[in-house]
mmCIF file of C-alpha atoms in Angstrom:
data_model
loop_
_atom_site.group_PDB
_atom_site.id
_atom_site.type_symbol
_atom_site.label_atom_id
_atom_site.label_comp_id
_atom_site.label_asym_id
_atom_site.label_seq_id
_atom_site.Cartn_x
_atom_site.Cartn_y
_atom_site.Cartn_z
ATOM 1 C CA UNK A 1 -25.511 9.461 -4.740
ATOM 2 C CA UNK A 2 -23.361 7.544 -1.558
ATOM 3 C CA UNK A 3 -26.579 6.042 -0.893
ATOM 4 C CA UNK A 4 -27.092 4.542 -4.567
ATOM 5 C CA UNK A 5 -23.222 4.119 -4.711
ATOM 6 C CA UNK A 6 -23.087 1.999 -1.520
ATOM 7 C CA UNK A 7 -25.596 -0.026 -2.918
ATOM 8 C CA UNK A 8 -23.862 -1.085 -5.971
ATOM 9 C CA UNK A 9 -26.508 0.824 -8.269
ATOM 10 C CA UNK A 10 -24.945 1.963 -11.754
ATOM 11 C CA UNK A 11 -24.928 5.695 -12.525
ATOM 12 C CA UNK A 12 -24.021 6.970 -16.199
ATOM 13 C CA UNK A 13 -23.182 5.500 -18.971
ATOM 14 C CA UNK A 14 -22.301 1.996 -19.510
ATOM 15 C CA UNK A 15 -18.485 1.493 -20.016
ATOM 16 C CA UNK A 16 -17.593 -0.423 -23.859
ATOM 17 C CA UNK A 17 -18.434 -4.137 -23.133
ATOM 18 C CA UNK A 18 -21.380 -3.578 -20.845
ATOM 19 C CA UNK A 19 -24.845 -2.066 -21.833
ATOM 20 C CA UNK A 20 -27.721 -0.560 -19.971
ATOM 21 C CA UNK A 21 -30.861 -2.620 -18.684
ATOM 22 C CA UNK A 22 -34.063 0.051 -18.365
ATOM 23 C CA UNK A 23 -36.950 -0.691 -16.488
ATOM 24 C CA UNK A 24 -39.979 -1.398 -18.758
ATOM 25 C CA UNK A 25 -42.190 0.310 -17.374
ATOM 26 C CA UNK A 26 -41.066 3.351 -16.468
ATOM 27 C CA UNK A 27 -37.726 3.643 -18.478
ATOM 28 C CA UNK A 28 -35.215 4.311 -15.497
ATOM 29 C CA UNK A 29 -31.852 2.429 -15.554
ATOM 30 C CA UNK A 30 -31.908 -0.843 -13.517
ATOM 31 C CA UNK A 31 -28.415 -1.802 -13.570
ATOM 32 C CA UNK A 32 -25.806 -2.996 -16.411
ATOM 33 C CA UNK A 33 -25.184 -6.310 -18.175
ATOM 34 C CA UNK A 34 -23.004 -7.653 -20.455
ATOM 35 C CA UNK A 35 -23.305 -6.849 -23.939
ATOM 36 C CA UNK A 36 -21.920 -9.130 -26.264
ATOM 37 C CA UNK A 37 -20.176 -7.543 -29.058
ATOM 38 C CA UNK A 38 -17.730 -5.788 -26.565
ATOM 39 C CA UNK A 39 -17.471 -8.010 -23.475
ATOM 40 C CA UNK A 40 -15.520 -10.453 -25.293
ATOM 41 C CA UNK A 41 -12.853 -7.865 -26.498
ATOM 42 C CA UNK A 42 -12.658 -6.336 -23.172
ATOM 43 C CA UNK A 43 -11.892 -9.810 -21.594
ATOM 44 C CA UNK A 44 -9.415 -10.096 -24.425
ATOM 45 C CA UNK A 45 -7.905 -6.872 -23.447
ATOM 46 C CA UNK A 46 -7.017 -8.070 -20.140
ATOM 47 C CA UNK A 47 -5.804 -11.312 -20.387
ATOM 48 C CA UNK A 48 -3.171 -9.730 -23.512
ATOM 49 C CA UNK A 49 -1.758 -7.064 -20.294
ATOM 50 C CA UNK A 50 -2.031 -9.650 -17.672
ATOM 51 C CA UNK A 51 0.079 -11.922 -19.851
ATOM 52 C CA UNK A 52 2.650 -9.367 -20.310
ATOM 53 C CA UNK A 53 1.727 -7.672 -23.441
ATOM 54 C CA UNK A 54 2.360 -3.757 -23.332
ATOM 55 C CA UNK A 55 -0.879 -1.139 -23.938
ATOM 56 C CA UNK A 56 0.567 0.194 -27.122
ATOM 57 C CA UNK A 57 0.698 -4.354 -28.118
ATOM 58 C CA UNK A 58 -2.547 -4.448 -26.610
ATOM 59 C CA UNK A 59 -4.003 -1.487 -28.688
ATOM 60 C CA UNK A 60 -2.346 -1.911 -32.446
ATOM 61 C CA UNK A 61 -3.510 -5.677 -31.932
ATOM 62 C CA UNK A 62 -7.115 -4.861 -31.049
ATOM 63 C CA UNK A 63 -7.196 -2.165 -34.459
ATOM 64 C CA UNK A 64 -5.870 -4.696 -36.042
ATOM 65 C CA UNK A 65 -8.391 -6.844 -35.614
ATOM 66 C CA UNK A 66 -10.984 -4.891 -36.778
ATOM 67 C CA UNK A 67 -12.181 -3.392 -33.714
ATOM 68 C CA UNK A 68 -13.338 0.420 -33.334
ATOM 69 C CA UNK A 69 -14.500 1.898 -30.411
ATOM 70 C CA UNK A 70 -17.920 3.100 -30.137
ATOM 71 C CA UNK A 71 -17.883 6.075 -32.433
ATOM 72 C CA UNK A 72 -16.129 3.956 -35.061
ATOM 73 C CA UNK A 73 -13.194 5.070 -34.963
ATOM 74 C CA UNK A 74 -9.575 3.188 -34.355
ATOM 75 C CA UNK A 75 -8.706 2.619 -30.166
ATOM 76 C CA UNK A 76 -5.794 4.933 -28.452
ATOM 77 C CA UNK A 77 -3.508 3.704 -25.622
ATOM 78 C CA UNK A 78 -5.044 6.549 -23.269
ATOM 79 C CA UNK A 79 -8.425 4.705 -24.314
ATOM 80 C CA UNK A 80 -7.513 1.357 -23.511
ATOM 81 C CA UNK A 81 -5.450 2.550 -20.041
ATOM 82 C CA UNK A 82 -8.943 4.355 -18.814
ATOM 83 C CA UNK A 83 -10.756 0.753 -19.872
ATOM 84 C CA UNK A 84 -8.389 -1.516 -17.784
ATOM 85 C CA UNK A 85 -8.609 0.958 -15.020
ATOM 86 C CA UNK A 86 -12.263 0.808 -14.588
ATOM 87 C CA UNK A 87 -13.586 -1.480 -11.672
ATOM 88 C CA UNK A 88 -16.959 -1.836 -13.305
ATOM 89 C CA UNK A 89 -15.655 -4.010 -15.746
ATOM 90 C CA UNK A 90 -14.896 -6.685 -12.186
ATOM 91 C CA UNK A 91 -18.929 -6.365 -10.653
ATOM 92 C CA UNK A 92 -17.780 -3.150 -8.703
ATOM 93 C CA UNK A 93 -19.532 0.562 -8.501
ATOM 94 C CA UNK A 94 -17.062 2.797 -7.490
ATOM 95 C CA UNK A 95 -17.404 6.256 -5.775
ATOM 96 C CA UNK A 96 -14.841 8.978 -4.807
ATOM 97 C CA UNK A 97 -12.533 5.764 -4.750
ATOM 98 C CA UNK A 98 -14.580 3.096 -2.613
ATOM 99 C CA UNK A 99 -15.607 -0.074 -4.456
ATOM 100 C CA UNK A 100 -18.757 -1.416 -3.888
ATOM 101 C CA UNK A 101 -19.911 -4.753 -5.008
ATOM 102 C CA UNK A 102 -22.141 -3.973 -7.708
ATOM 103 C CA UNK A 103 -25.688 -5.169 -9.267
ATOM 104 C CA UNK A 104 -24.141 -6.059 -12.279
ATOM 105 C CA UNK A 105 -22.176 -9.610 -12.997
ATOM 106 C CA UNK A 106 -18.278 -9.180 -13.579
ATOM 107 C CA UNK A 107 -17.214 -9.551 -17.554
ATOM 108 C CA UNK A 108 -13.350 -9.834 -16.105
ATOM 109 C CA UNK A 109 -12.685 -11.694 -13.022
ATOM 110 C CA UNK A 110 -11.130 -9.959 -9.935
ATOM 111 C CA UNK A 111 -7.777 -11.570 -9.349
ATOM 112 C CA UNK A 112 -7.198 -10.822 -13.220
ATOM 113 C CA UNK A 113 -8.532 -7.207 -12.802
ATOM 114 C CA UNK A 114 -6.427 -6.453 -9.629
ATOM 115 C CA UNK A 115 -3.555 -8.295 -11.697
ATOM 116 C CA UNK A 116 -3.801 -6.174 -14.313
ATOM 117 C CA UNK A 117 -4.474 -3.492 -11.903
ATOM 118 C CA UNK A 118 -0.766 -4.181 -10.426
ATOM 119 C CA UNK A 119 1.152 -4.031 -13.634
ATOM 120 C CA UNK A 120 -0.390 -0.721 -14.678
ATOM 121 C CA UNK A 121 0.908 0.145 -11.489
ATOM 122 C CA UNK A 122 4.574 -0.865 -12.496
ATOM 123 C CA UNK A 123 4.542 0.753 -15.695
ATOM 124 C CA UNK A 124 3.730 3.947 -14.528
ATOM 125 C CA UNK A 125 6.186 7.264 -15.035
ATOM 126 C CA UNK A 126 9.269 6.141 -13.357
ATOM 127 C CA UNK A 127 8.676 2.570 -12.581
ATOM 128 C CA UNK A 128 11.816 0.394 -12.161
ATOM 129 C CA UNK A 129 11.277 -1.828 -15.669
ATOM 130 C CA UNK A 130 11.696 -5.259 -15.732
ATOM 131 C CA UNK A 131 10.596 -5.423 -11.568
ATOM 132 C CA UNK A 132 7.564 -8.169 -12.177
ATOM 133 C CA UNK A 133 9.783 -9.536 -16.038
ATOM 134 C CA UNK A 134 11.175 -12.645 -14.342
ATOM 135 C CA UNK A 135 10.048 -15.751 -12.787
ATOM 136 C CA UNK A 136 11.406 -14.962 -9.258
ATOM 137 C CA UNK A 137 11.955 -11.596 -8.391
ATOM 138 C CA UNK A 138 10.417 -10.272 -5.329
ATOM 139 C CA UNK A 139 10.889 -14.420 -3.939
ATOM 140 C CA UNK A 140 14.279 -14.911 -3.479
ATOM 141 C CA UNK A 141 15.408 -13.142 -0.264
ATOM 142 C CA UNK A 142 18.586 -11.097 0.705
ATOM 143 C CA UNK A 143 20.876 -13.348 2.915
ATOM 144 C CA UNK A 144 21.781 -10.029 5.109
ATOM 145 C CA UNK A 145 18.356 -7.848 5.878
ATOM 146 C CA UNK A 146 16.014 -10.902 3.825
ATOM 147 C CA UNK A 147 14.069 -8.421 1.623
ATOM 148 C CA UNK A 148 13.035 -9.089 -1.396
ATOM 149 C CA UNK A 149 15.404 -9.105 -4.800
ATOM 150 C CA UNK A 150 14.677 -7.579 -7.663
ATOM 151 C CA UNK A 151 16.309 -7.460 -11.097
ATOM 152 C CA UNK A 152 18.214 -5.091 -12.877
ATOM 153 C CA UNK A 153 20.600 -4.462 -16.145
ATOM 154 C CA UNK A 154 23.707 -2.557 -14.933
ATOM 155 C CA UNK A 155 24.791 0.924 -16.422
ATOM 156 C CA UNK A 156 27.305 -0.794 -18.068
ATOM 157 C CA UNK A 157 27.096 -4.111 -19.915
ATOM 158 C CA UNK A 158 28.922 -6.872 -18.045
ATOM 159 C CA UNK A 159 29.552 -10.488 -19.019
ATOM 160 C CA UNK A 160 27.008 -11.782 -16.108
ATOM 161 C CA UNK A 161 24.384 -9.674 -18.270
ATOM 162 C CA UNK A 162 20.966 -8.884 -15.767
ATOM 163 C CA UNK A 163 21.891 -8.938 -12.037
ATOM 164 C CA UNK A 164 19.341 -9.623 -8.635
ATOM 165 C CA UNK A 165 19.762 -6.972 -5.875
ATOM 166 C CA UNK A 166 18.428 -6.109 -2.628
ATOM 167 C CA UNK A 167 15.253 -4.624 -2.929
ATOM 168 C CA UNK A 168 14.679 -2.521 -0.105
ATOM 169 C CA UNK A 169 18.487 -1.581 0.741
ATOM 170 C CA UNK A 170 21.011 -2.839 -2.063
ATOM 171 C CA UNK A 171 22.881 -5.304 0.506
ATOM 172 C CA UNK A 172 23.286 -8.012 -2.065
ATOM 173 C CA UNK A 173 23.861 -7.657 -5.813
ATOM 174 C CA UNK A 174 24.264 -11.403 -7.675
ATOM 175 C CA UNK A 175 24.524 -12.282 -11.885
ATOM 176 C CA UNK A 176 20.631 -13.649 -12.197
ATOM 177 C CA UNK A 177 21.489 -16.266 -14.998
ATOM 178 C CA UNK A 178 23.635 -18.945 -13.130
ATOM 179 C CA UNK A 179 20.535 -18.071 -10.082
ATOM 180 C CA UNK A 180 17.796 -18.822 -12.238
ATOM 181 C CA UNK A 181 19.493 -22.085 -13.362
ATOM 182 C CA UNK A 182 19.892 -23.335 -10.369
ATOM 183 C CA UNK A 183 16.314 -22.118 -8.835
ATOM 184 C CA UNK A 184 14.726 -23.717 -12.008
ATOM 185 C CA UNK A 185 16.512 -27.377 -11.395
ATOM 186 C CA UNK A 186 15.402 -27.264 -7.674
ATOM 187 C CA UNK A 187 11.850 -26.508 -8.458
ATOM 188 C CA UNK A 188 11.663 -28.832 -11.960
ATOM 189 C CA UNK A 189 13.432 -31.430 -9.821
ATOM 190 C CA UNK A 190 10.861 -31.258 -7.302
ATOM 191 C CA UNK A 191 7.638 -30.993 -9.333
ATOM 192 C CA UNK A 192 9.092 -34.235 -11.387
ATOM 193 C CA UNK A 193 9.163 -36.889 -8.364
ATOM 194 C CA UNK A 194 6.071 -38.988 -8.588
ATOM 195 C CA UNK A 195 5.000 -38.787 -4.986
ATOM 196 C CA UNK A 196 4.844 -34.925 -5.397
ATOM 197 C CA UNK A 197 2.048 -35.551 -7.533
ATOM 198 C CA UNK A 198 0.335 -38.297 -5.833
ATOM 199 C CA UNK A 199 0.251 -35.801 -2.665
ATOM 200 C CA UNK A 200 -0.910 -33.078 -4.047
ATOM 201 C CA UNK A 201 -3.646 -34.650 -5.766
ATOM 202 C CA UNK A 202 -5.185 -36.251 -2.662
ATOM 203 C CA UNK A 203 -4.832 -32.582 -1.368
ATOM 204 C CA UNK A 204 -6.800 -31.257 -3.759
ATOM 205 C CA UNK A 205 -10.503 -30.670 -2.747
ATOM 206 C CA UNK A 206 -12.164 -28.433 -5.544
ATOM 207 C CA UNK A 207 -11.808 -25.197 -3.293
ATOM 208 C CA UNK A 208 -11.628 -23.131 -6.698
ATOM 209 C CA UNK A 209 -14.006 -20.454 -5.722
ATOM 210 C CA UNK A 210 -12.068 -19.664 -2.064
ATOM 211 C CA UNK A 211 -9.094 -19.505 -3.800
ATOM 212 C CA UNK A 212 -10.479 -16.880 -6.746
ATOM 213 C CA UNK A 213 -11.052 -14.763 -3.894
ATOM 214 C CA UNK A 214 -8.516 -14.793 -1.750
ATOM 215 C CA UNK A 215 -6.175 -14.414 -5.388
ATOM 216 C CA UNK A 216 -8.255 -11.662 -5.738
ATOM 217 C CA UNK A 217 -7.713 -9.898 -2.467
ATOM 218 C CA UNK A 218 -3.873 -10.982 -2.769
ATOM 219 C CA UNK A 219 -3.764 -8.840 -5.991
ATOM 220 C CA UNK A 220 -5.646 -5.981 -5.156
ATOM 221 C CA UNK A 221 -2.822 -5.574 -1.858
ATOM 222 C CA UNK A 222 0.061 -6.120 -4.162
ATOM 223 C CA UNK A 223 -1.306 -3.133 -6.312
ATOM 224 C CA UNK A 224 -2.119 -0.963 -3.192
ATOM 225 C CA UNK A 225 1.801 -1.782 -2.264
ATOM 226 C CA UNK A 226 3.161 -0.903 -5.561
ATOM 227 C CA UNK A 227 1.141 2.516 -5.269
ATOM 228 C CA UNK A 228 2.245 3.107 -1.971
ATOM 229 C CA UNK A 229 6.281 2.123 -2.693
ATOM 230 C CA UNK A 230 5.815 4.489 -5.905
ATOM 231 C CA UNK A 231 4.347 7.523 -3.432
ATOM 232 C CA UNK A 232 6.478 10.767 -2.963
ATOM 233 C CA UNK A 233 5.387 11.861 0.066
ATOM 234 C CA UNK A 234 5.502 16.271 0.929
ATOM 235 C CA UNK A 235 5.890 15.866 4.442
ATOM 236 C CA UNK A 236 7.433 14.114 7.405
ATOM 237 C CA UNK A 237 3.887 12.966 8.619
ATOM 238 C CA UNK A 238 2.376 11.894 5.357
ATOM 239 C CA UNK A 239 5.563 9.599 4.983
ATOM 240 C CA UNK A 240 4.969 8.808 8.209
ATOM 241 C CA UNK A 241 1.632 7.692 7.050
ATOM 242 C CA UNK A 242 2.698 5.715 3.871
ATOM 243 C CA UNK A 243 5.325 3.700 5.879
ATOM 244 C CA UNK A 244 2.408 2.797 8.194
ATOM 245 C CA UNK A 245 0.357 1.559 5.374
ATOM 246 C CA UNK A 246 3.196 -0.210 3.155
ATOM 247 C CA UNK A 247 3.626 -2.111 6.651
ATOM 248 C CA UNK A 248 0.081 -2.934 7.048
ATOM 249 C CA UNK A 249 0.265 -4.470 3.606
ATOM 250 C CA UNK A 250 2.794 -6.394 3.777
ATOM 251 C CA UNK A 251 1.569 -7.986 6.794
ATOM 252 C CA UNK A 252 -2.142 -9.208 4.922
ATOM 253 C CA UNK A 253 -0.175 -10.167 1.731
ATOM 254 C CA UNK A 254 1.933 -12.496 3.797
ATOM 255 C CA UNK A 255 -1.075 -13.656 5.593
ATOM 256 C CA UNK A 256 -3.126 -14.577 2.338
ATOM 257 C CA UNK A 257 0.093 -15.585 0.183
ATOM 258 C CA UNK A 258 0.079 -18.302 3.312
ATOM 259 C CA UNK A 259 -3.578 -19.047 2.288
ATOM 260 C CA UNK A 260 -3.404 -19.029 -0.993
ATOM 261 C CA UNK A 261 -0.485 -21.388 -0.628
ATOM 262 C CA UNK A 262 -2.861 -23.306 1.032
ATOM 263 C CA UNK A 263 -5.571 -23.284 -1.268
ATOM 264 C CA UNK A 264 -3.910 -23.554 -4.614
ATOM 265 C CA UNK A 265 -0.605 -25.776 -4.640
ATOM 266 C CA UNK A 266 -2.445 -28.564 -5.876
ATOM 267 C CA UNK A 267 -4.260 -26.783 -8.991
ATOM 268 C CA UNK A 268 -1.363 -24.714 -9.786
ATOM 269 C CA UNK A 269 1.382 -27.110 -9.691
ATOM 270 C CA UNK A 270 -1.147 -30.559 -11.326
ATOM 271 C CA UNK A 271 -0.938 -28.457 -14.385
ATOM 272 C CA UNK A 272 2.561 -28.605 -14.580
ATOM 273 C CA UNK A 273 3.441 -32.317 -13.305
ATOM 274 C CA UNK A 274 0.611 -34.682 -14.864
ATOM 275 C CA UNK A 275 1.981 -38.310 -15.092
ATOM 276 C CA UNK A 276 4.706 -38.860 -17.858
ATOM 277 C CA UNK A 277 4.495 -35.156 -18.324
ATOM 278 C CA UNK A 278 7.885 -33.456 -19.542
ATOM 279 C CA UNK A 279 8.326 -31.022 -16.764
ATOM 280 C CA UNK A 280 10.574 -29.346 -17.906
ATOM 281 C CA UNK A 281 9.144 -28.491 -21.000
ATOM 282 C CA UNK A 282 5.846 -27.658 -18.976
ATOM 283 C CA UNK A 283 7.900 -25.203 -16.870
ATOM 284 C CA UNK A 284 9.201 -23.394 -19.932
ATOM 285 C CA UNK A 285 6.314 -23.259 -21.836
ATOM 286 C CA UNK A 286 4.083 -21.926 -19.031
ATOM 287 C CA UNK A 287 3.248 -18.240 -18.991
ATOM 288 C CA UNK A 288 5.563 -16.054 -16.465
ATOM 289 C CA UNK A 289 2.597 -15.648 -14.257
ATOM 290 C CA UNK A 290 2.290 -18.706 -13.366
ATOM 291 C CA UNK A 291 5.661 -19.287 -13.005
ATOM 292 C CA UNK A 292 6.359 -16.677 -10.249
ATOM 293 C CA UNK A 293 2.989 -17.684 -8.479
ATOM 294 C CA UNK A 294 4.666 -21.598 -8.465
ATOM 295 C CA UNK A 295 7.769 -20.126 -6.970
ATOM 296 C CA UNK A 296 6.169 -17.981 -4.544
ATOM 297 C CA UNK A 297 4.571 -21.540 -3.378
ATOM 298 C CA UNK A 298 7.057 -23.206 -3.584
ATOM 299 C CA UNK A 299 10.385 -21.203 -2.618
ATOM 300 C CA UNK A 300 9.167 -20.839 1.249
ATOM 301 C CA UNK A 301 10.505 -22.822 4.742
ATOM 302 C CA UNK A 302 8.183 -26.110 5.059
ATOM 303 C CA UNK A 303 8.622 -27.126 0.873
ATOM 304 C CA UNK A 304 11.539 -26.119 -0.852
ATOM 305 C CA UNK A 305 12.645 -23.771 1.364
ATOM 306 C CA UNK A 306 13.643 -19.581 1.243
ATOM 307 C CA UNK A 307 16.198 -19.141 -1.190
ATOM 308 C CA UNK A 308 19.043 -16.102 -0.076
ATOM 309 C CA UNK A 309 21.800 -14.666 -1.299
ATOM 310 C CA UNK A 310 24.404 -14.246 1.012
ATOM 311 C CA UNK A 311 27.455 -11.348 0.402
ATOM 312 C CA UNK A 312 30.128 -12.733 -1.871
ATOM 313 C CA UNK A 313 33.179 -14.002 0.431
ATOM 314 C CA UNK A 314 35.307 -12.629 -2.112
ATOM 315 C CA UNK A 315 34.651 -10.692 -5.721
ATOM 316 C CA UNK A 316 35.226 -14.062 -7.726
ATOM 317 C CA UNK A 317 33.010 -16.687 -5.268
ATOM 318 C CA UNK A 318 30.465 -18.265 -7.583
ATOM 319 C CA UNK A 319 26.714 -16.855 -7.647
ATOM 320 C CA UNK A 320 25.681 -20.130 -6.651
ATOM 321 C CA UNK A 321 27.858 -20.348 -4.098
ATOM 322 C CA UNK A 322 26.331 -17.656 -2.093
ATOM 323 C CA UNK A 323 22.736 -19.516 -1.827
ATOM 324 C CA UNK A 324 21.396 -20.579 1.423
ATOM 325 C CA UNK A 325 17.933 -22.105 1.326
ATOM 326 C CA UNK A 326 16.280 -21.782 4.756
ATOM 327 C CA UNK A 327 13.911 -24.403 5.253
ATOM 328 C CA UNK A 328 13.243 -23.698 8.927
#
């Protein structure tokens, strides 16, 4: 079975949106394709959780529309979880958790499978909500140990409403809304100057199918991460272990963030600045996806700069105060 595995050979049943191809001849199974009264619903199905839509959203939506699963009957969230957890659906055979690339074509691209792949991951039991809900957690930095912020709604309601903290060790806590105003102004002010555009055009070279790839890879890490960050390790070695690994990730999603950088400023951000294009209107209209994979280009030393948040001075210093962008 490794054997047939390893060479990306199907095995089974054909999961809803692909069928099986049979050898004329002699009747064996060949290897899936797409079948086309499911595939498109199952590419529907991931681009409605990619954008942010929840599996319960996902699943009324899809019943109703009509759809039924194969024995006719209405779709369940545990139904649609095991479907956008199933690397088949991507061009990969998977065995005892190793993905091969299979004989099959993809009916879902990889960046949006390992995408998708990633948010499952933060809505699992226990997740921190609202971690990947806005446009720059996990890019601004702590001004004290420069981790990563993330965002939170305090026990108790305040008058600053949602607040950024320190990710890995709570140095820093900041009120996100006066942060988010000024982060948007620096990046719409930025993506509005006209020889932004010019440059980035003359930058662009086609390299689409490189940077599908390496978007691909750079999701498929930052769902390993999330797994690993989520682990509750039973002994002093295996956390041991885990550290190791969350360390070794970290390191190859910095290396292909700097690629993808690299590879897809131009693409990403033409979208958003096109001559005589209202910017601003662009950047509120564009999906939240997007908008955190803009900042993560943008907010870094060499173009906008790292944003931080330093400790308040005093408890009444202004959030915006407390910024430091690092552009060294």
């Amino acid at each position: 079975m490794s054997d047939i595995a390893r060479k990306g050979h199907p095995h089974g049943q054909a999961p809803i949106g692909l069928r099986a191809v049979h050898d004329t001849r002699t009747g064996k199974l060949v290897t899936w394709e797409e079948d086309p009264k499911y595939a498109p619903l199952i590419r529907e199905l991931f681009d409605m959780v990619r954008r942010g839509v929840s599996i319960r959203g996902a699943t009324m939506q899809m019943n109703a529309d009509g759809w039924r699963n194969r024995s006719g009957n209405p779709f369940t969230d545990q139904h649609v979880r095991s479907l956008l957890k199933k690397p088949a659906y991507a061009g990969f055979r998977s065995h005892h958790g190793t993905m091969y690339p299979a004989t099959w074509e993809p009916i879902v691209d990889t960046e949006t499978f390992w995408a998708v792949q990633s948010r499952l991951s933060g809505t699992r039991k226990g997740a921190r909500p609202g971690r990947a809900g806005h446009p720059f957690t996990m890019t601004l930095r702590c001004g004290v140990c420069v981790g990563p912020l993330s965002s939170f709604n305090p026990t108790r309601p305040t008058p600053d409403g949602p607040r950024y903290r320190c990710h890995r060790k709570g140095c820093v806590r900041v009120a996100q809304a006066p942060v988010d105003e000024f982060v948007t102004e620096l990046i719409v002010g930025y993506l509005s100057r006209a020889d932004v555009y010019e440059d980035l055009s003359r930058r662009w070279s086609g390299a689409s199918g490189e940077l599908s790839d390496v978007r691909g890879q750079l999701a498929e890490r930052r769902a390993n991460l999330a797994e690993l960050e989520g682990a509750e390790p039973a002994t002093l070695a295996e956390a041991r272990v885990i550290a190791r690994s969350i360390e070794t990730n970290e390191s190859e999603i910095s290396d292909l963030e700097k690629l993808e950088r690299e590879l897809s400023t131009p693409p990403d951000l033409l979208a958003l600045i096109e001559p005589g294009g209202d910017v601003r209107g662009r950047w509120e209209a564009t999906p939240l996806e997007v908008k955190r994979r803009v900042a993560r280009l943008l907010l870094v030393p060499g173009v906008l700069g790292e944003v931080r948040i330093r400790k308040a001075a005093h408890r009444l210093e202004p959030a915006t105060d407390r910024l430091v962008i690092r552009r060294d």
